[in-house]
JSON list of C-alpha atoms in Angstrom, two decimals:
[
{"chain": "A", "resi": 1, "resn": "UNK", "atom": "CA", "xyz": [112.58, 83.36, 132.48]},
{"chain": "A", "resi": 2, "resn": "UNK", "atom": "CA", "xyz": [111.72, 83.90, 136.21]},
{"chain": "A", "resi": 3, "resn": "UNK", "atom": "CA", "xyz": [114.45, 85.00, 138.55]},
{"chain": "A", "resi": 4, "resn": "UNK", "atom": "CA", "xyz": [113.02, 83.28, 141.33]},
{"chain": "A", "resi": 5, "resn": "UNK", "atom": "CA", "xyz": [115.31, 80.39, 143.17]},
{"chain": "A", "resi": 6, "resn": "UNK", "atom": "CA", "xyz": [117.89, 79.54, 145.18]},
{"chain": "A", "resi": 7, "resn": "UNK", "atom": "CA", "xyz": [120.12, 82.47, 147.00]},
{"chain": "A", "resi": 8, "resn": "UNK", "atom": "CA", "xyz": [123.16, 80.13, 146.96]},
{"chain": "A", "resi": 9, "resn": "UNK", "atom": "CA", "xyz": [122.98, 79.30, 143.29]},
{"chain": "A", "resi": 10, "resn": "UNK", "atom": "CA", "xyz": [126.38, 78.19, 141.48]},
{"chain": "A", "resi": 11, "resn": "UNK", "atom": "CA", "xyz": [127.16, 78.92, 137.96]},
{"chain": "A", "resi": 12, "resn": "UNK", "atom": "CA", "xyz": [127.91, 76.36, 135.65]},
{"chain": "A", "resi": 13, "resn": "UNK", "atom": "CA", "xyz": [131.65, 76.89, 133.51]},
{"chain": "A", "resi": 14, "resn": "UNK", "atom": "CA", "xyz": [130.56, 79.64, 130.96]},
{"chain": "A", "resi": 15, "resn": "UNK", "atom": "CA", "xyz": [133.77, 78.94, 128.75]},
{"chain": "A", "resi": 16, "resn": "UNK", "atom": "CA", "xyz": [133.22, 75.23, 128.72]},
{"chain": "A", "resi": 17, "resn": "UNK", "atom": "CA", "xyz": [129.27, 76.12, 127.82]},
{"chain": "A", "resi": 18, "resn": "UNK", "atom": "CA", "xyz": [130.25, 78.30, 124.89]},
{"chain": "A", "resi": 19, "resn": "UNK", "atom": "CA", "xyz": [132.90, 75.69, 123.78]},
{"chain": "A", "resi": 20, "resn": "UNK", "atom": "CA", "xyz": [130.31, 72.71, 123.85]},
{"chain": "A", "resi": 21, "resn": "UNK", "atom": "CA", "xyz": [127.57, 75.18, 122.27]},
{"chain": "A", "resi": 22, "resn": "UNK", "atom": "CA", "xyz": [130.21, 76.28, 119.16]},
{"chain": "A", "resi": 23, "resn": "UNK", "atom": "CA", "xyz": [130.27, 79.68, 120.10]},
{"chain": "A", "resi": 24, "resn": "UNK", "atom": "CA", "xyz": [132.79, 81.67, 117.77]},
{"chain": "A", "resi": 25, "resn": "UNK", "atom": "CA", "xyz": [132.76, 85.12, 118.40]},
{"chain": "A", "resi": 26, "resn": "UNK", "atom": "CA", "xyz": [134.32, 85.87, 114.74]},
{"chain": "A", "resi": 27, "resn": "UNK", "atom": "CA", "xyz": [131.42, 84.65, 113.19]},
{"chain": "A", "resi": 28, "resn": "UNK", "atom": "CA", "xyz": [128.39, 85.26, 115.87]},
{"chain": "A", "resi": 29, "resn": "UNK", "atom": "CA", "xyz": [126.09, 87.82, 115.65]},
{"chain": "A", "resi": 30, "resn": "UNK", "atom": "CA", "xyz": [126.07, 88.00, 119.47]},
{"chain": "A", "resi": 31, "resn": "UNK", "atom": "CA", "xyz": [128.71, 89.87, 121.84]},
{"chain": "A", "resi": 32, "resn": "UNK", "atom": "CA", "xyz": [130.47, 86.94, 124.14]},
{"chain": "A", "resi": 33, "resn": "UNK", "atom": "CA", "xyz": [128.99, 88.64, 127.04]},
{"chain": "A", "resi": 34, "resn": "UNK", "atom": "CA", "xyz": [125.62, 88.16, 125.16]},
{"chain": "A", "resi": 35, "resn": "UNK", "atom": "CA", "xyz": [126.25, 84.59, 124.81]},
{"chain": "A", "resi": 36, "resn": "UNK", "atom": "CA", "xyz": [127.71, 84.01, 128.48]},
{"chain": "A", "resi": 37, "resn": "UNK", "atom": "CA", "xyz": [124.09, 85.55, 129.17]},
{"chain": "A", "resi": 38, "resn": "UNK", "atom": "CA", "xyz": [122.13, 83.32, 127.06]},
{"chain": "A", "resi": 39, "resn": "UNK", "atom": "CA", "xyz": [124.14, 79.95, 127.85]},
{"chain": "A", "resi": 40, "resn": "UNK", "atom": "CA", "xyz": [123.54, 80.95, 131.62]},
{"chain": "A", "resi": 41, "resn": "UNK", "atom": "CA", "xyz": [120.11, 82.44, 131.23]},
{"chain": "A", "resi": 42, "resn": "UNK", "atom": "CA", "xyz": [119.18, 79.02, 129.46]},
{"chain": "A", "resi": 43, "resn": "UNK", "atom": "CA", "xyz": [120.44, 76.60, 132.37]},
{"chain": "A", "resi": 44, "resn": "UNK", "atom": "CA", "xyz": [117.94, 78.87, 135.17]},
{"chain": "A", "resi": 45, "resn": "UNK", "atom": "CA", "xyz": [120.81, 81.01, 136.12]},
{"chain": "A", "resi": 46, "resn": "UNK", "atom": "CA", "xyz": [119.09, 84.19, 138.07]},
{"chain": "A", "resi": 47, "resn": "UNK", "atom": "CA", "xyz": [120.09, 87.12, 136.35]},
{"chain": "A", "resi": 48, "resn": "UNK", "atom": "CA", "xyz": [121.15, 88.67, 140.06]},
{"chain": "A", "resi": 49, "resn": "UNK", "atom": "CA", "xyz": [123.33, 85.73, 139.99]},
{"chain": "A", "resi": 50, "resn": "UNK", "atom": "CA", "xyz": [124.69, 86.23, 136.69]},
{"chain": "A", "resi": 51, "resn": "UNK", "atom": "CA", "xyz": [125.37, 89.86, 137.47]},
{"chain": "A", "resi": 52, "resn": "UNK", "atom": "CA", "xyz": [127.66, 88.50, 140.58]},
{"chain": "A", "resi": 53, "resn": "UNK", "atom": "CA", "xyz": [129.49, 86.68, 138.67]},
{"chain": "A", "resi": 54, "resn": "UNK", "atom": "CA", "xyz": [130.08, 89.20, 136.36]},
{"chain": "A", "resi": 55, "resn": "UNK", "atom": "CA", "xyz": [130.79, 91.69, 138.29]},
{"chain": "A", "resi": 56, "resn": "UNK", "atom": "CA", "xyz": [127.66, 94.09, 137.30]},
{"chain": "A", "resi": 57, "resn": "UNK", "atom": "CA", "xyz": [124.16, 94.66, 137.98]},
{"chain": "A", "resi": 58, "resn": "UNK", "atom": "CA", "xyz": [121.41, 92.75, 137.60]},
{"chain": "A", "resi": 59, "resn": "UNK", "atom": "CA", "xyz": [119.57, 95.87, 135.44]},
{"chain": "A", "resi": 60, "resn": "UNK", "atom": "CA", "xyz": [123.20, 95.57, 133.18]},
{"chain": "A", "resi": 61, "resn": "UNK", "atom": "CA", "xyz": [122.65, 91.72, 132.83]},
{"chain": "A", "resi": 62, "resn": "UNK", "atom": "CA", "xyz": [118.48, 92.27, 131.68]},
{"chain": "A", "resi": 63, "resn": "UNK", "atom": "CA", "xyz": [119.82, 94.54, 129.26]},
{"chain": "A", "resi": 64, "resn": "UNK", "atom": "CA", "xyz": [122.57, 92.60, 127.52]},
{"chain": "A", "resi": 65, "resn": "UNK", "atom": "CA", "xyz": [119.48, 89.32, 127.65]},
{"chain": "A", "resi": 66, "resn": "UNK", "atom": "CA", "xyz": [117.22, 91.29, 125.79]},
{"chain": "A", "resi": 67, "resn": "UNK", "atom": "CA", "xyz": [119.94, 92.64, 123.47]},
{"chain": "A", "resi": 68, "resn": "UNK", "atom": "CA", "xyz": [120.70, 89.21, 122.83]},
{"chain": "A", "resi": 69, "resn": "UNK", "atom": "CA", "xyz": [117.45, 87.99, 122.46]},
{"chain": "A", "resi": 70, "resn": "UNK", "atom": "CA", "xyz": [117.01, 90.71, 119.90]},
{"chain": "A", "resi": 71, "resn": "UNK", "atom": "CA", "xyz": [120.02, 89.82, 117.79]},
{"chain": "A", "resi": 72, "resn": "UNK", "atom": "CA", "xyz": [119.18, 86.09, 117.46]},
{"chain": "A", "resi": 73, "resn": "UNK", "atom": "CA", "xyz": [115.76, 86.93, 116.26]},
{"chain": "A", "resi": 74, "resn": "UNK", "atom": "CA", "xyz": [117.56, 89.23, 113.67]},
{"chain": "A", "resi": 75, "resn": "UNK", "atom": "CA", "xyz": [119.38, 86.38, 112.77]},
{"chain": "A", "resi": 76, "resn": "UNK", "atom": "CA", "xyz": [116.52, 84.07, 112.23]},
{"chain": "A", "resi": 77, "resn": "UNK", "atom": "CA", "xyz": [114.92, 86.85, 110.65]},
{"chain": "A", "resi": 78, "resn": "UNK", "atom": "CA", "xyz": [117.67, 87.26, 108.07]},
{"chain": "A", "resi": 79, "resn": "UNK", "atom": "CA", "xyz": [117.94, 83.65, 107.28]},
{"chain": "A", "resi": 80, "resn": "UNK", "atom": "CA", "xyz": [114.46, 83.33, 106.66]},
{"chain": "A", "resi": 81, "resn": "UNK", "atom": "CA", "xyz": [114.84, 86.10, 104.26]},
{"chain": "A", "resi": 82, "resn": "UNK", "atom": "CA", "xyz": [117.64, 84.85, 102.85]},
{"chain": "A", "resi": 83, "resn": "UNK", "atom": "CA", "xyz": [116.40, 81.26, 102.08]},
{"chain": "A", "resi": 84, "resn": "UNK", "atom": "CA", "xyz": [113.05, 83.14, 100.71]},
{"chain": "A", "resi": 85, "resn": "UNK", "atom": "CA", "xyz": [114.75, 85.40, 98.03]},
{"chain": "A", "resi": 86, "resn": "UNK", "atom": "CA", "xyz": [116.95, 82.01, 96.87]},
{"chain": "A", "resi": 87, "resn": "UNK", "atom": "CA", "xyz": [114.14, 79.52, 97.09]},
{"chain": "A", "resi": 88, "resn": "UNK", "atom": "CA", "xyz": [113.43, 78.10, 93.86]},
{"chain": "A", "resi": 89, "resn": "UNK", "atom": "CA", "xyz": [109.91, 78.05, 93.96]},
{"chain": "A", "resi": 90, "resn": "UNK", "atom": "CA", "xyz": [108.25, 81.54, 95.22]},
{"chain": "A", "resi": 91, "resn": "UNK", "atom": "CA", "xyz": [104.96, 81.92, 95.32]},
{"chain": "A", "resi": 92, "resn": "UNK", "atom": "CA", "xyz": [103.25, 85.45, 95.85]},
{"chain": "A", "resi": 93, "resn": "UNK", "atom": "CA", "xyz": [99.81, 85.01, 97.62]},
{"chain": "A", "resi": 94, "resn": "UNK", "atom": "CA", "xyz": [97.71, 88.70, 97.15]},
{"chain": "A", "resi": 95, "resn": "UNK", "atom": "CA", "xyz": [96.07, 90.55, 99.85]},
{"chain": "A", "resi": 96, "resn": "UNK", "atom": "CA", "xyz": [92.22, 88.91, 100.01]},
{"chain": "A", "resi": 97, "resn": "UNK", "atom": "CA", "xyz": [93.06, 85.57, 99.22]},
{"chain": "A", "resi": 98, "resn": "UNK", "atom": "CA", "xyz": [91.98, 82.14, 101.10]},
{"chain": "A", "resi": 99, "resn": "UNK", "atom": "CA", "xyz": [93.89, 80.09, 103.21]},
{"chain": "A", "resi": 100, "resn": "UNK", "atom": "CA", "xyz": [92.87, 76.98, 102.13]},
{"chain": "A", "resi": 101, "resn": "UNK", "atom": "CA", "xyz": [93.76, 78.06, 98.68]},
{"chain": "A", "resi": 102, "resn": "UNK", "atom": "CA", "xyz": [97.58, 78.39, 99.49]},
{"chain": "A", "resi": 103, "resn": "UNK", "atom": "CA", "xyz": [98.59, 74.76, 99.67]},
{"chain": "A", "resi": 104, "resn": "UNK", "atom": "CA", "xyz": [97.87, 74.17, 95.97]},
{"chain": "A", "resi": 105, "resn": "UNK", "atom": "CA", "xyz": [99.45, 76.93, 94.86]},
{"chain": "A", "resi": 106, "resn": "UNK", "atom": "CA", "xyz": [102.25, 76.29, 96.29]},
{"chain": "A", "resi": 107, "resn": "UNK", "atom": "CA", "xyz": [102.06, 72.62, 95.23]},
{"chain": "A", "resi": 108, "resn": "UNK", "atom": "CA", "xyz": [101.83, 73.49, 91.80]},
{"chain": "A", "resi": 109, "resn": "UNK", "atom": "CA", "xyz": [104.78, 75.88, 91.42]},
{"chain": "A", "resi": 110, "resn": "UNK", "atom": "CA", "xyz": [106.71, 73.13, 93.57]},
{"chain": "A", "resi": 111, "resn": "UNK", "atom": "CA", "xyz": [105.88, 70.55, 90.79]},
{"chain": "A", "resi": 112, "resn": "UNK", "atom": "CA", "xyz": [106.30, 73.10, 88.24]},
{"chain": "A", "resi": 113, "resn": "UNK", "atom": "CA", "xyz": [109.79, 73.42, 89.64]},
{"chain": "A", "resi": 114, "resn": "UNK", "atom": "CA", "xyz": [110.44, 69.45, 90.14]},
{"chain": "A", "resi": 115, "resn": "UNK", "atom": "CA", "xyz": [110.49, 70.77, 94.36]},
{"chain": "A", "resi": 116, "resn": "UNK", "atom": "CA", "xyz": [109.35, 68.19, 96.76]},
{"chain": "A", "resi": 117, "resn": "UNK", "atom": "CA", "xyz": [107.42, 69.89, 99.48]},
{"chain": "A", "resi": 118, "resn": "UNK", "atom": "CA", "xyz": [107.09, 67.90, 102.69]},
{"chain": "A", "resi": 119, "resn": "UNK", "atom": "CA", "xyz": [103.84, 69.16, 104.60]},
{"chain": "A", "resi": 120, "resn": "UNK", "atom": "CA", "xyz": [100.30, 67.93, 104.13]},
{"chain": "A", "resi": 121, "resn": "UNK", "atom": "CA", "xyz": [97.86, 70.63, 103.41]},
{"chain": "A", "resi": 122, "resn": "UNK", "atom": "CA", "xyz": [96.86, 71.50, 106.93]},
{"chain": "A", "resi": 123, "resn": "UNK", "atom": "CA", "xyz": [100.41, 71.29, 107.74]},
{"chain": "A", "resi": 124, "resn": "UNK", "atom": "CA", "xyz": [101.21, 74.00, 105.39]},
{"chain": "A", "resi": 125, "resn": "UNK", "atom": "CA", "xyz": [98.06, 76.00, 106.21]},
{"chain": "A", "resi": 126, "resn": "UNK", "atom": "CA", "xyz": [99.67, 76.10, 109.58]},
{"chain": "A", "resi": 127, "resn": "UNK", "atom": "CA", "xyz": [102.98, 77.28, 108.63]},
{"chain": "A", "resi": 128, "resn": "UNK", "atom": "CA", "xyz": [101.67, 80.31, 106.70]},
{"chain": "A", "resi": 129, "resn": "UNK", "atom": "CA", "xyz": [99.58, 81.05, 109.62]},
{"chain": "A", "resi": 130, "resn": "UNK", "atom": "CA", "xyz": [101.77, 80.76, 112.20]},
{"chain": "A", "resi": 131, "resn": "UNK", "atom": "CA", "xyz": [104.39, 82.46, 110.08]},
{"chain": "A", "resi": 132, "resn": "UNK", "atom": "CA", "xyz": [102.62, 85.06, 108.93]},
{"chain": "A", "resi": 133, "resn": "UNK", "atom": "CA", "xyz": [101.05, 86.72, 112.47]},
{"chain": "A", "resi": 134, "resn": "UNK", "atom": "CA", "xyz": [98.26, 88.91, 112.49]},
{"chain": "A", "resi": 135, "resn": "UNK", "atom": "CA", "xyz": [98.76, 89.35, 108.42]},
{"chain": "A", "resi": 136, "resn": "UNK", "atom": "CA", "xyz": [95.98, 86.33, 108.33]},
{"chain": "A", "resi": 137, "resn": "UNK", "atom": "CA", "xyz": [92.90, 86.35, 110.37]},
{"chain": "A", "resi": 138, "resn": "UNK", "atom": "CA", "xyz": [90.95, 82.82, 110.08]},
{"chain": "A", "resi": 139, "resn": "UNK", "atom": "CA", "xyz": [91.01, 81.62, 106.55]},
{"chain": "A", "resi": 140, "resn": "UNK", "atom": "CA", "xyz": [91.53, 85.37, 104.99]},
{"chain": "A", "resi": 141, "resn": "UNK", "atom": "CA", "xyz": [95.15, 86.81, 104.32]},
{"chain": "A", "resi": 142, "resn": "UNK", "atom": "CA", "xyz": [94.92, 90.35, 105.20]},
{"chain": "A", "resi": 143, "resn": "UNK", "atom": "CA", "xyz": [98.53, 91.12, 103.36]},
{"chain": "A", "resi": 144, "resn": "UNK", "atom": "CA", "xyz": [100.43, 90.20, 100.68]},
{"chain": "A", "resi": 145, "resn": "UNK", "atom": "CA", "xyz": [102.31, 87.32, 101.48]},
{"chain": "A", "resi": 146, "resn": "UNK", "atom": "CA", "xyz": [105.46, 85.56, 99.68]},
{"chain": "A", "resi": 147, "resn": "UNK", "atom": "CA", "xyz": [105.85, 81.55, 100.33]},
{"chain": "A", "resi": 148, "resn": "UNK", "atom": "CA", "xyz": [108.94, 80.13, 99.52]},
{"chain": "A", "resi": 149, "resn": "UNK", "atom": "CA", "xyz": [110.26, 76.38, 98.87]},
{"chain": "A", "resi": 150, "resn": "UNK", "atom": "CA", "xyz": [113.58, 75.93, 98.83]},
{"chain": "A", "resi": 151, "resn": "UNK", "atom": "CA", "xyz": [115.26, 72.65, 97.37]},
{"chain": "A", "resi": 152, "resn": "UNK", "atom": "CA", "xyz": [115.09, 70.93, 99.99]},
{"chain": "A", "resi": 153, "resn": "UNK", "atom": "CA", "xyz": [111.35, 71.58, 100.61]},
{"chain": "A", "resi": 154, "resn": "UNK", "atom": "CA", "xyz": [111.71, 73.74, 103.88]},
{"chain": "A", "resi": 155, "resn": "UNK", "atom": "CA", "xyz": [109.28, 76.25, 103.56]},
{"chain": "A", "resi": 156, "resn": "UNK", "atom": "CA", "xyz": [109.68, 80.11, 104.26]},
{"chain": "A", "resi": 157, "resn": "UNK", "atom": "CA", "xyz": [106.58, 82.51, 104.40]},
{"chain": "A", "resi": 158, "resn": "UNK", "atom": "CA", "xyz": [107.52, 86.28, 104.35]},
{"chain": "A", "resi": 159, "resn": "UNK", "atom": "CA", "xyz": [105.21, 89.43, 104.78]},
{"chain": "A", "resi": 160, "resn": "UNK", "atom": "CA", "xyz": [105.01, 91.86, 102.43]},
{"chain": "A", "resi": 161, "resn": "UNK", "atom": "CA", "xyz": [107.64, 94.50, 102.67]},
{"chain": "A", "resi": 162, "resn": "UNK", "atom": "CA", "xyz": [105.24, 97.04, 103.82]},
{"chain": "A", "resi": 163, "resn": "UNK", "atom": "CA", "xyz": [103.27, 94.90, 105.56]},
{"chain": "A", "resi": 164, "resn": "UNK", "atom": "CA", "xyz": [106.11, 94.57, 108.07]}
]
């Protein structure tokens, strides 16, 4: 996010931000400072703007964004993980195998499980690319790869342990 703006900027009500956002800080992954960051980070706040407010510097303030930023991709991380070990349909797709072939496979363990999966082929061809990163390169998966449904057909595409 740029820093660039307005020398006179004002900063929105952090408390009422974090109230309207849900922010509990018993249950967050994230410091409050970390979310007073993000919630003012995310409305164009400068971070020389945050750190006047704050009473510290602007080199303190890019420090505690990128912390935070690191902790909510963590979190995603974990959930991801999370709803892949409990999915109900798990499908393991080897090193060397085609892209296109991944949609029916994970098709037929969904209907082998009675799972309703909600993509279209390319859809799902997508996900697993997009997902899986530089583990497939055009239509070949370069690493082992684990695709999960869960019951509600959101899909979940993890790397391979050592992959990561």
């Amino acid at each position: 996010m740029s820093d660039a703006g307005r020398d006179d900027e004002t900063v929105p009500d952090v408390d009422q931000l974090l109230d309207r956002a849900g922010f509990d800080p018993e249950t967050s992954v994230l410091t409050r400072r970390q979310a007073e960051v993000l919630a003012l980070r995310e409305r164009g706040v400068r971070q020389s703007t945050i750190a006047d407010f704050l009473g510290t510097s602007r080199a303190n303030v890019s420090s505690i964004e990128a912390s935070a930023r690191t902790n909510v991709e963590k979190a995603r991380e974990t959930v991801t993980f999370v709803d892949a070990l409990t999915a109900p349909v798990r499908v393991e797709v080897p090193a060397g195998s085609d892209l296109y072939d991944v949609p029916k496979q994970v098709y037929d363990a969904c209907d082998a499980s009675g799972v309703k999966v909600n993509q279209t082929a390319p859809d799902l061809m997508k996900i697993v690319s997009d997902a899986a990163g530089d583990a497939v390169e055009g239509r070949e998966i370069r690493e082992q790869l684990f695709v999960g449904v869960t019951s509600d057909g959101r899909v979940r595409v993890r790397r391979h342990a050592d992959g990561v």
